[in-house]
Tab-separated table of C-alpha atoms and ligand atoms in Angstrom:
chain	number	residue	atom	x	y	z
A	1	UNK	CA	-0.526	-0.533	0.243
A	2	UNK	CA	1.597	3.700	-0.980
A	3	UNK	CA	1.069	6.314	1.601
A	4	UNK	CA	1.499	9.895	0.589
A	5	UNK	CA	2.194	11.256	4.233
A	6	UNK	CA	1.575	14.515	4.299
A	7	UNK	CA	3.863	17.793	6.421
A	8	UNK	CA	6.201	15.319	6.498
A	9	UNK	CA	9.720	15.591	8.368
A	10	UNK	CA	12.366	14.121	9.334
A	11	UNK	CA	12.257	12.161	12.803
A	12	UNK	CA	8.138	11.621	10.788
A	13	UNK	CA	10.726	9.441	8.856
A	14	UNK	CA	12.904	8.408	11.394
A	15	UNK	CA	10.392	6.548	13.311
A	16	UNK	CA	8.107	5.121	10.104
A	17	UNK	CA	11.236	4.012	8.441
A	18	UNK	CA	12.720	2.698	12.076
A	19	UNK	CA	9.213	0.244	12.827
A	20	UNK	CA	9.942	-0.723	8.963
A	21	UNK	CA	13.067	-2.466	9.031
A	22	UNK	CA	11.935	-3.930	12.724
A	23	UNK	CA	8.525	-5.380	12.501
A	24	UNK	CA	8.010	-6.622	8.106
A	25	UNK	CA	4.169	-6.771	8.570
A	26	UNK	CA	4.131	-2.984	8.541
A	27	UNK	CA	7.363	-3.662	5.220
A	28	UNK	CA	4.117	-3.427	2.977
A	29	UNK	CA	3.309	-0.151	3.368
A	30	UNK	CA	5.514	2.402	0.690
A	31	UNK	CA	5.425	5.042	1.755
A	32	UNK	CA	6.507	8.106	0.109
A	33	UNK	CA	7.207	11.211	2.068
A	34	UNK	CA	6.373	15.533	0.877
A	35	UNK	CA	7.007	18.018	2.685
A	36	UNK	CA	3.995	20.455	2.098
A	37	UNK	CA	1.689	20.548	3.605
A	38	UNK	CA	-2.196	19.284	2.791
A	39	UNK	CA	-3.781	21.836	0.404
A	40	UNK	CA	-6.494	22.112	-2.077
A	41	UNK	CA	-3.287	22.615	-3.808
A	42	UNK	CA	-1.276	20.534	-3.151
A	43	UNK	CA	-3.878	17.707	-2.914
A	44	UNK	CA	-2.328	16.323	-6.010
A	45	UNK	CA	0.589	15.368	-4.248
A	46	UNK	CA	-1.206	12.069	-3.182
A	47	UNK	CA	-2.217	11.542	-6.814
A	48	UNK	CA	-1.350	7.349	-6.915
A	49	UNK	CA	-1.332	6.511	-3.571
A	50	UNK	CA	-4.151	4.422	-1.378
A	51	UNK	CA	-3.850	6.178	1.694
A	52	UNK	CA	-2.341	9.926	2.833
A	53	UNK	CA	-1.211	10.150	6.408
A	54	UNK	CA	-1.825	13.882	7.622
A	55	UNK	CA	-0.703	16.024	11.344
A	56	UNK	CA	-3.015	18.643	12.861
A	57	UNK	CA	-2.326	21.301	10.215
A	58	UNK	CA	-3.209	19.900	7.699
A	59	UNK	CA	-6.321	20.801	5.719
A	60	UNK	CA	-8.515	18.145	5.247
A	61	UNK	CA	-11.955	20.209	3.841
A	62	UNK	CA	-14.775	19.256	2.257
A	63	UNK	CA	-12.663	20.164	-1.655
A	64	UNK	CA	-10.249	18.633	-0.188
A	65	UNK	CA	-11.448	15.576	0.320
A	66	UNK	CA	-14.162	15.055	-2.161
A	67	UNK	CA	-9.733	15.636	-4.885
A	68	UNK	CA	-9.282	12.726	-2.385
A	69	UNK	CA	-11.851	11.010	-3.664
A	70	UNK	CA	-11.905	11.277	-6.529
A	71	UNK	CA	-8.016	10.312	-6.693
A	72	UNK	CA	-10.079	7.272	-5.303
A	73	UNK	CA	-7.131	7.764	-2.523
A	74	UNK	CA	-9.682	6.086	0.253
A	75	UNK	CA	-8.390	6.131	3.829
A	76	UNK	CA	-6.806	8.665	5.396
A	77	UNK	CA	-5.043	8.074	8.610
A	78	UNK	CA	-4.136	11.140	10.884
A	79	UNK	CA	-0.851	10.621	12.871
A	80	UNK	CA	-2.251	13.177	16.175
A	81	UNK	CA	-5.401	12.502	18.440
A	82	UNK	CA	-7.139	16.356	17.160
A	83	UNK	CA	-9.237	15.547	14.147
A	84	UNK	CA	-10.638	19.333	14.572
A	85	UNK	CA	-9.245	19.345	11.323
A	86	UNK	CA	-11.498	17.581	8.930
A	87	UNK	CA	-14.459	17.954	8.017
A	88	UNK	CA	-15.659	14.574	9.158
A	89	UNK	CA	-19.510	14.874	7.774
A	90	UNK	CA	-18.561	14.730	4.365
A	91	UNK	CA	-15.798	12.091	4.910
A	92	UNK	CA	-18.010	9.506	5.771
A	93	UNK	CA	-20.860	10.553	2.735
A	94	UNK	CA	-16.881	10.183	0.444
A	95	UNK	CA	-17.321	6.638	2.813
A	96	UNK	CA	-13.346	7.434	3.107
A	97	UNK	CA	-11.250	5.751	6.329
A	98	UNK	CA	-10.410	8.229	8.710
A	99	UNK	CA	-8.498	7.074	11.988
A	100	UNK	CA	-6.867	8.775	14.696
A	101	UNK	CA	-3.682	7.431	17.111
A	102	UNK	CA	-6.304	8.197	19.960
A	103	UNK	CA	-3.682	9.025	22.767
A	104	UNK	CA	0.292	8.918	22.350
A	105	UNK	CA	1.565	9.793	26.145
A	106	UNK	CA	-0.440	12.054	27.685
A	107	UNK	CA	2.128	12.282	30.121
A	108	UNK	CA	4.344	14.388	27.786
A	109	UNK	CA	2.115	15.832	26.819
A	110	UNK	CA	1.644	17.144	30.415
A	111	UNK	CA	5.428	17.363	31.384
A	112	UNK	CA	5.245	20.362	28.823
A	113	UNK	CA	2.430	22.132	30.394
A	114	UNK	CA	4.592	21.117	33.418
A	115	UNK	CA	7.690	22.595	32.029
A	116	UNK	CA	6.264	25.641	30.679
A	117	UNK	CA	4.715	26.489	34.440
A	118	UNK	CA	7.916	25.943	35.509
A	119	UNK	CA	9.280	28.760	33.424
A	120	UNK	CA	7.501	31.020	33.139
A	121	UNK	CA	6.413	30.752	37.744
A	122	UNK	CA	10.731	31.400	37.473
A	123	UNK	CA	11.445	32.432	34.310
A	124	UNK	CA	14.552	29.819	33.373
A	125	UNK	CA	14.886	31.091	29.831
A	126	UNK	CA	15.572	34.757	31.205
A	127	UNK	CA	18.112	33.008	33.756
A	128	UNK	CA	19.921	31.171	31.394
A	129	UNK	CA	20.516	34.434	29.405
A	130	UNK	CA	21.579	36.881	31.952
A	131	UNK	CA	23.967	34.164	33.724
A	132	UNK	CA	25.973	33.564	29.794
A	133	UNK	CA	26.743	36.728	29.289
A	134	UNK	CA	28.109	37.437	32.822
A	135	UNK	CA	25.071	39.064	34.598
A	136	UNK	CA	23.816	36.918	37.984
A	137	UNK	CA	21.287	40.077	38.917
A	138	UNK	CA	18.013	38.571	40.825
A	139	UNK	CA	15.771	42.067	40.368
A	140	UNK	CA	12.976	40.831	38.252
A	141	UNK	CA	12.645	36.792	38.503
A	142	UNK	CA	11.197	36.507	40.617
A	143	UNK	CA	9.023	33.568	41.658
A	144	UNK	CA	6.585	32.137	43.330
A	145	UNK	CA	5.899	28.918	45.312
A	146	UNK	CA	3.247	26.906	43.669
A	147	UNK	CA	3.016	24.181	46.795
A	148	UNK	CA	-0.180	25.883	48.356
A	149	UNK	CA	-1.696	27.742	44.773
A	150	UNK	CA	-5.006	26.936	43.344
A	151	UNK	CA	-4.906	24.814	39.840
A	152	UNK	CA	-7.402	24.923	37.018
A	153	UNK	CA	-8.032	21.627	34.861
A	154	UNK	CA	-10.449	22.476	32.252
A	155	UNK	CA	-10.551	18.835	30.635
A	156	UNK	CA	-10.009	16.372	32.944
A	157	UNK	CA	-9.183	13.494	30.067
A	158	UNK	CA	-6.447	11.409	29.156
A	159	UNK	CA	-3.924	14.485	29.761
A	160	UNK	CA	-5.533	17.055	32.016
A	161	UNK	CA	-6.191	14.011	34.477
A	162	UNK	CA	-1.429	13.125	33.855
A	163	UNK	CA	-1.497	16.908	34.794
A	164	UNK	CA	-4.201	16.901	37.979
A	165	UNK	CA	-1.539	13.778	39.604
A	166	UNK	CA	2.071	16.672	38.505
A	167	UNK	CA	-0.519	19.484	39.857
A	168	UNK	CA	-1.495	17.500	43.196
A	169	UNK	CA	2.633	16.101	43.066
A	170	UNK	CA	3.748	19.614	43.686
A	171	UNK	CA	1.332	20.534	45.681
A	172	UNK	CA	-1.313	22.707	44.249
A	173	UNK	CA	-4.916	22.778	45.268
A	174	UNK	CA	-6.424	20.828	42.032
A	175	UNK	CA	-9.917	21.918	40.720
A	176	UNK	CA	-11.526	20.206	36.718
A	177	UNK	CA	-13.614	21.143	34.876
A	178	UNK	CA	-15.496	18.437	32.767
A	179	UNK	CA	-18.237	18.452	31.841
A	180	UNK	CA	-18.028	14.395	31.220
A	181	UNK	CA	-15.897	14.207	34.887
A	182	UNK	CA	-14.569	11.194	35.314
A	183	UNK	CA	-13.675	8.710	38.797
A	184	UNK	CA	-10.432	9.117	38.253
A	185	UNK	CA	-10.168	12.567	38.620
A	186	UNK	CA	-11.282	12.365	42.575
A	187	UNK	CA	-7.559	11.344	43.586
A	188	UNK	CA	-6.066	14.885	42.790
A	189	UNK	CA	-8.561	17.324	43.327
A	190	UNK	CA	-12.197	18.685	43.728
A	191	UNK	CA	-14.466	18.852	40.179
A	192	UNK	CA	-15.912	22.451	39.460
A	193	UNK	CA	-17.750	24.862	37.833
A	194	UNK	CA	-15.459	26.846	35.364
A	195	UNK	CA	-16.733	30.088	36.671
A	196	UNK	CA	-15.266	28.650	40.211
A	197	UNK	CA	-12.388	27.709	38.257
A	198	UNK	CA	-11.244	30.126	36.710
A	199	UNK	CA	-12.199	32.615	40.217
A	200	UNK	CA	-10.132	30.305	42.478
A	201	UNK	CA	-6.805	29.579	40.283
A	202	UNK	CA	-3.675	30.788	39.942
A	203	UNK	CA	-3.003	29.012	37.179
A	204	UNK	CA	-5.674	27.592	34.269
A	205	UNK	CA	-4.430	24.777	32.082
A	206	UNK	CA	-6.991	23.868	29.221
A	207	UNK	CA	-6.938	19.783	28.675
A	208	UNK	CA	-9.854	20.252	26.662
A	209	UNK	CA	-10.277	18.832	22.822
A	210	UNK	CA	-11.240	21.986	19.905
A	211	UNK	CA	-15.344	21.692	19.395
A	212	UNK	CA	-18.250	23.878	18.877
A	213	UNK	CA	-19.018	24.570	22.175
A	214	UNK	CA	-14.702	25.191	23.457
A	215	UNK	CA	-14.217	28.198	19.888
A	216	UNK	CA	-13.078	30.253	21.906
A	217	UNK	CA	-13.735	29.303	25.682
A	218	UNK	CA	-11.581	31.366	26.950
A	219	UNK	CA	-12.538	35.615	25.844
A	220	UNK	CA	-13.252	38.491	26.566
A	221	UNK	CA	-15.774	37.736	29.599
A	222	UNK	CA	-13.674	34.287	31.049
A	223	UNK	CA	-10.618	35.953	30.906
A	224	UNK	CA	-12.430	38.838	33.149
A	225	UNK	CA	-13.620	36.093	35.861
A	226	UNK	CA	-10.497	34.939	36.216
A	227	UNK	CA	-8.295	35.770	39.698
A	228	UNK	CA	-6.334	38.736	38.183
A	229	UNK	CA	-2.741	37.665	37.245
A	230	UNK	CA	-3.002	34.628	37.138
A	231	UNK	CA	-1.223	31.849	35.148
A	232	UNK	CA	-3.093	30.911	31.927
A	233	UNK	CA	-1.875	27.313	29.788
A	234	UNK	CA	-2.747	26.119	26.515
A	235	UNK	CA	-1.533	23.137	25.102
A	236	UNK	CA	-4.208	22.367	23.942
A	237	UNK	CA	-5.215	23.992	20.831
A	238	UNK	CA	-4.989	27.591	19.538
A	239	UNK	CA	-8.843	28.562	19.603
A	240	UNK	CA	-9.625	27.923	22.911
A	241	UNK	CA	-8.547	31.082	23.021
A	242	UNK	CA	-8.961	34.279	21.740
A	243	UNK	CA	-6.082	35.987	20.847
A	244	UNK	CA	-6.565	39.828	20.827
A	245	UNK	CA	-9.224	39.503	24.750
A	246	UNK	CA	-5.537	37.701	25.455
A	247	UNK	CA	-3.244	40.559	24.529
A	248	UNK	CA	-6.322	42.817	25.764
A	249	UNK	CA	-6.272	41.094	28.957
A	250	UNK	CA	-2.107	40.814	29.152
A	251	UNK	CA	-1.941	44.046	28.324
A	252	UNK	CA	-4.736	45.263	31.549
A	253	UNK	CA	-2.252	43.409	33.251
A	254	UNK	CA	-5.417	40.700	34.672
A	255	UNK	CA	-3.475	37.497	33.669
A	256	UNK	CA	-0.101	37.170	34.754
A	257	UNK	CA	1.561	34.935	32.867
A	258	UNK	CA	0.634	33.061	29.396
A	259	UNK	CA	1.763	30.373	28.045
A	260	UNK	CA	1.453	28.329	24.909
A	261	UNK	CA	2.527	25.096	22.609
A	262	UNK	CA	-0.751	26.270	20.500
A	263	UNK	CA	-2.011	29.267	18.142
A	264	UNK	CA	-4.743	30.095	16.482
A	265	UNK	CA	-2.985	30.780	13.027
A	266	UNK	CA	-0.412	28.784	14.044
A	267	UNK	CA	-0.493	26.646	10.210
A	268	UNK	CA	1.132	30.375	9.284
A	269	UNK	CA	4.079	28.981	11.634
A	270	UNK	CA	4.631	26.463	13.378
A	271	UNK	CA	6.051	23.422	12.309
A	272	UNK	CA	8.281	25.689	10.172
A	273	UNK	CA	11.811	27.542	9.769
A	274	UNK	CA	11.005	31.407	9.781
A	275	UNK	CA	14.262	32.750	11.353
A	276	UNK	CA	15.275	34.558	7.846
A	277	UNK	CA	12.066	36.135	7.654
A	278	UNK	CA	9.643	39.610	8.193
A	279	UNK	CA	6.077	37.394	9.921
A	280	UNK	CA	2.820	39.117	8.831
A	281	UNK	CA	1.307	37.666	12.163
A	282	UNK	CA	0.260	41.040	15.048
A	283	UNK	CA	-1.026	39.281	16.744
A	284	UNK	CA	1.657	36.601	16.959
A	285	UNK	CA	4.745	39.794	17.202
A	286	UNK	CA	3.084	41.045	20.227
A	287	UNK	CA	2.164	38.067	22.722
A	288	UNK	CA	5.823	37.912	21.227
A	289	UNK	CA	7.176	41.344	22.852
A	290	UNK	CA	5.081	40.572	25.895
A	291	UNK	CA	7.862	38.686	28.628
A	292	UNK	CA	4.853	36.554	31.127
A	293	UNK	CA	4.635	35.018	27.715
A	294	UNK	CA	6.943	31.681	26.324
A	295	UNK	CA	5.120	31.175	23.271
A	296	UNK	CA	6.092	26.490	21.288
A	297	UNK	CA	5.829	25.791	18.107
A	298	UNK	CA	3.447	22.797	19.663
A	299	UNK	CA	5.677	20.530	21.079
A	300	UNK	CA	4.090	18.583	23.487
A	301	UNK	CA	3.677	15.230	22.068
A	302	UNK	CA	6.949	15.630	21.237
A	303	UNK	CA	8.908	13.098	22.736
A	304	UNK	CA	11.208	9.309	21.202
A	305	UNK	CA	7.579	7.592	23.172
A	306	UNK	CA	5.017	9.462	21.806
A	307	UNK	CA	7.015	9.482	17.962
A	308	UNK	CA	7.030	5.523	18.656
A	309	UNK	CA	3.437	5.399	19.578
A	310	UNK	CA	2.382	7.276	16.663
A	311	UNK	CA	3.821	5.696	14.283
A	312	UNK	CA	3.369	2.651	15.845
A	313	UNK	CA	-0.474	3.167	15.587
A	314	UNK	CA	-0.338	4.816	12.571
A	315	UNK	CA	1.182	1.638	10.803
A	316	UNK	CA	-1.721	-0.395	12.657
A	317	UNK	CA	-4.475	1.777	11.489
A	318	UNK	CA	-3.511	0.976	7.957
A	319	UNK	CA	-2.992	-2.386	7.855
A	320	UNK	CA	-6.352	-2.309	9.330
A	321	UNK	CA	-7.289	-0.954	6.521
A	322	UNK	CA	-6.056	-2.545	4.201
A	323	UNK	CA	-7.197	-6.035	6.019
A	324	UNK	CA	-11.155	-4.798	5.686
A	325	UNK	CA	-10.278	-5.684	9.816
A	326	UNK	CA	-12.631	-3.257	12.558
A	327	UNK	CA	-10.655	-0.328	13.587
A	328	UNK	CA	-11.182	1.199	17.331
A	329	UNK	CA	-9.224	4.253	15.996
A	330	UNK	CA	-11.175	5.248	13.019
A	331	UNK	CA	-13.588	8.293	13.356
B	401	LIG	P1	-9.756	13.397	25.993
B	401	LIG	O1	-10.270	13.186	25.085
B	401	LIG	O2	-8.803	11.924	26.524
B	401	LIG	O3	-9.699	14.272	26.830
B	401	LIG	C1	-10.868	15.595	26.469
B	401	LIG	C2	-11.840	15.712	27.778
B	401	LIG	O4	-12.056	16.702	27.780
B	401	LIG	C3	-12.168	14.717	28.205
B	401	LIG	O5	-12.482	14.127	29.276
B	401	LIG	C4	-13.727	16.008	27.536
B	401	LIG	O6	-15.042	15.110	28.064
B	401	LIG	C5	-13.360	17.461	28.288
B	401	LIG	N1	-14.328	18.575	27.305
B	401	LIG	C6	-14.829	17.874	26.176
B	401	LIG	N2	-15.379	19.517	25.858
B	401	LIG	C7	-15.130	19.834	27.467
B	401	LIG	C8	-15.231	21.345	27.314
B	401	LIG	N3	-16.595	22.010	27.153
B	401	LIG	N4	-15.429	22.179	29.130
B	401	LIG	C9	-14.126	21.133	29.297
B	401	LIG	N5	-13.837	19.647	29.170
B	401	LIG	C10	-14.338	19.897	28.680
B	401	LIG	O7	-8.226	14.120	25.311
B	401	LIG	P2	-6.692	14.568	25.426
B	401	LIG	O8	-5.232	12.706	25.128
B	401	LIG	O9	-6.662	14.407	27.071
B	401	LIG	O10	-6.240	15.389	24.670
B	401	LIG	C11	-6.301	16.975	24.888
B	401	LIG	C12	-6.754	18.173	23.679
B	401	LIG	O11	-4.786	17.910	23.764
B	401	LIG	C13	-6.400	16.875	22.276
B	401	LIG	O12	-8.046	17.167	22.220
B	401	LIG	C14	-5.984	18.016	21.603
B	401	LIG	O13	-6.782	19.063	21.469
B	401	LIG	C15	-4.412	18.369	23.038
B	401	LIG	N6	-3.375	17.893	22.426
B	401	LIG	C16	-2.333	18.953	22.037
B	401	LIG	C17	-0.802	18.385	21.810
B	401	LIG	C18	0.675	19.072	21.447
B	401	LIG	O14	1.166	18.585	21.497
B	401	LIG	N7	0.335	20.196	21.889
B	401	LIG	C19	-0.815	16.703	21.451
B	401	LIG	C20	-2.165	15.746	22.150
B	401	LIG	C21	-3.267	16.718	22.467
């Protein structure tokens, strides 16, 4: 089976190729790597394939899906958990097989959120630069002791649960909010309403999926109800936050710090080197200018363990499709 991999990075090749070398069953898969992201302009690159493999910022709207179906490409495997970038209704109407990797090291994303909290709080990014320049002054590096602070986890699924466990380990009082609460969370903290969580938390970490209900969950109104000076962390999906509203909340000092691993307009920027270019996105440029904002380029998942798991489950999804077997990861 020939599979065109869109948005392919060197690390995607490494982990897929490793698998093909180690397991004969996966050698049935022929990988064609394309640097380009998937869009209506690039979909033709998949011509001659049986399936495509895509990532978070590839566009799978109706136009792209129709084009795939017209080329007789019957399977789409997402090498990620979130599936907000695919028009599932159209995919189902066209009879396309769509599968994802539902969980790959949720600890990896939660640990990255922790790294962001720690960096923003203790300003280790600034300390690193200062010490290299022989500047050992502490002014401007003041943090708070996290032990005893209140931390809110919005979305207490796989990643949110790991986050709650980590935060409890730090000695924080942990609050959770989820319309479908799980019993497992009660070992780490209390489930409360979103209003109560936002009003009480010194740190709010977002771990819910992007849906119509969660789009701009953090907007002008909800940001105003947060505890003044609180820290907001988003490692989930960019559009959970109304970015101009969060810029305003940072300027008014309502928000004390912001860390984002995801950004609403990230498809224009992330996973590519733009260091020699002028970035046209003024909202992004404004965010970068704040000393209390930390941005990483969607790297929460980026650990060896997670990439290995993604490669394995993606191959298993493709093989299930090829054999006509039931696939638990089918959408
Ligand atoms: P999950 O499906 O296990 O948990 C999501 C939880 O959010 C569920 O318990 C669900 O009930 C809850 N939820 C749904 N609507 C909600 C709402 N309106 N308010 C509060 N909670 C709500 O998903 P998982 O594996 O924990 O992943 C969470 C998200 O993290 C994914 O949807 C994805 O967008 C993001 N992600 C980010 C990565 C990164 O590299 N930064 C990597 C992997 C996932």
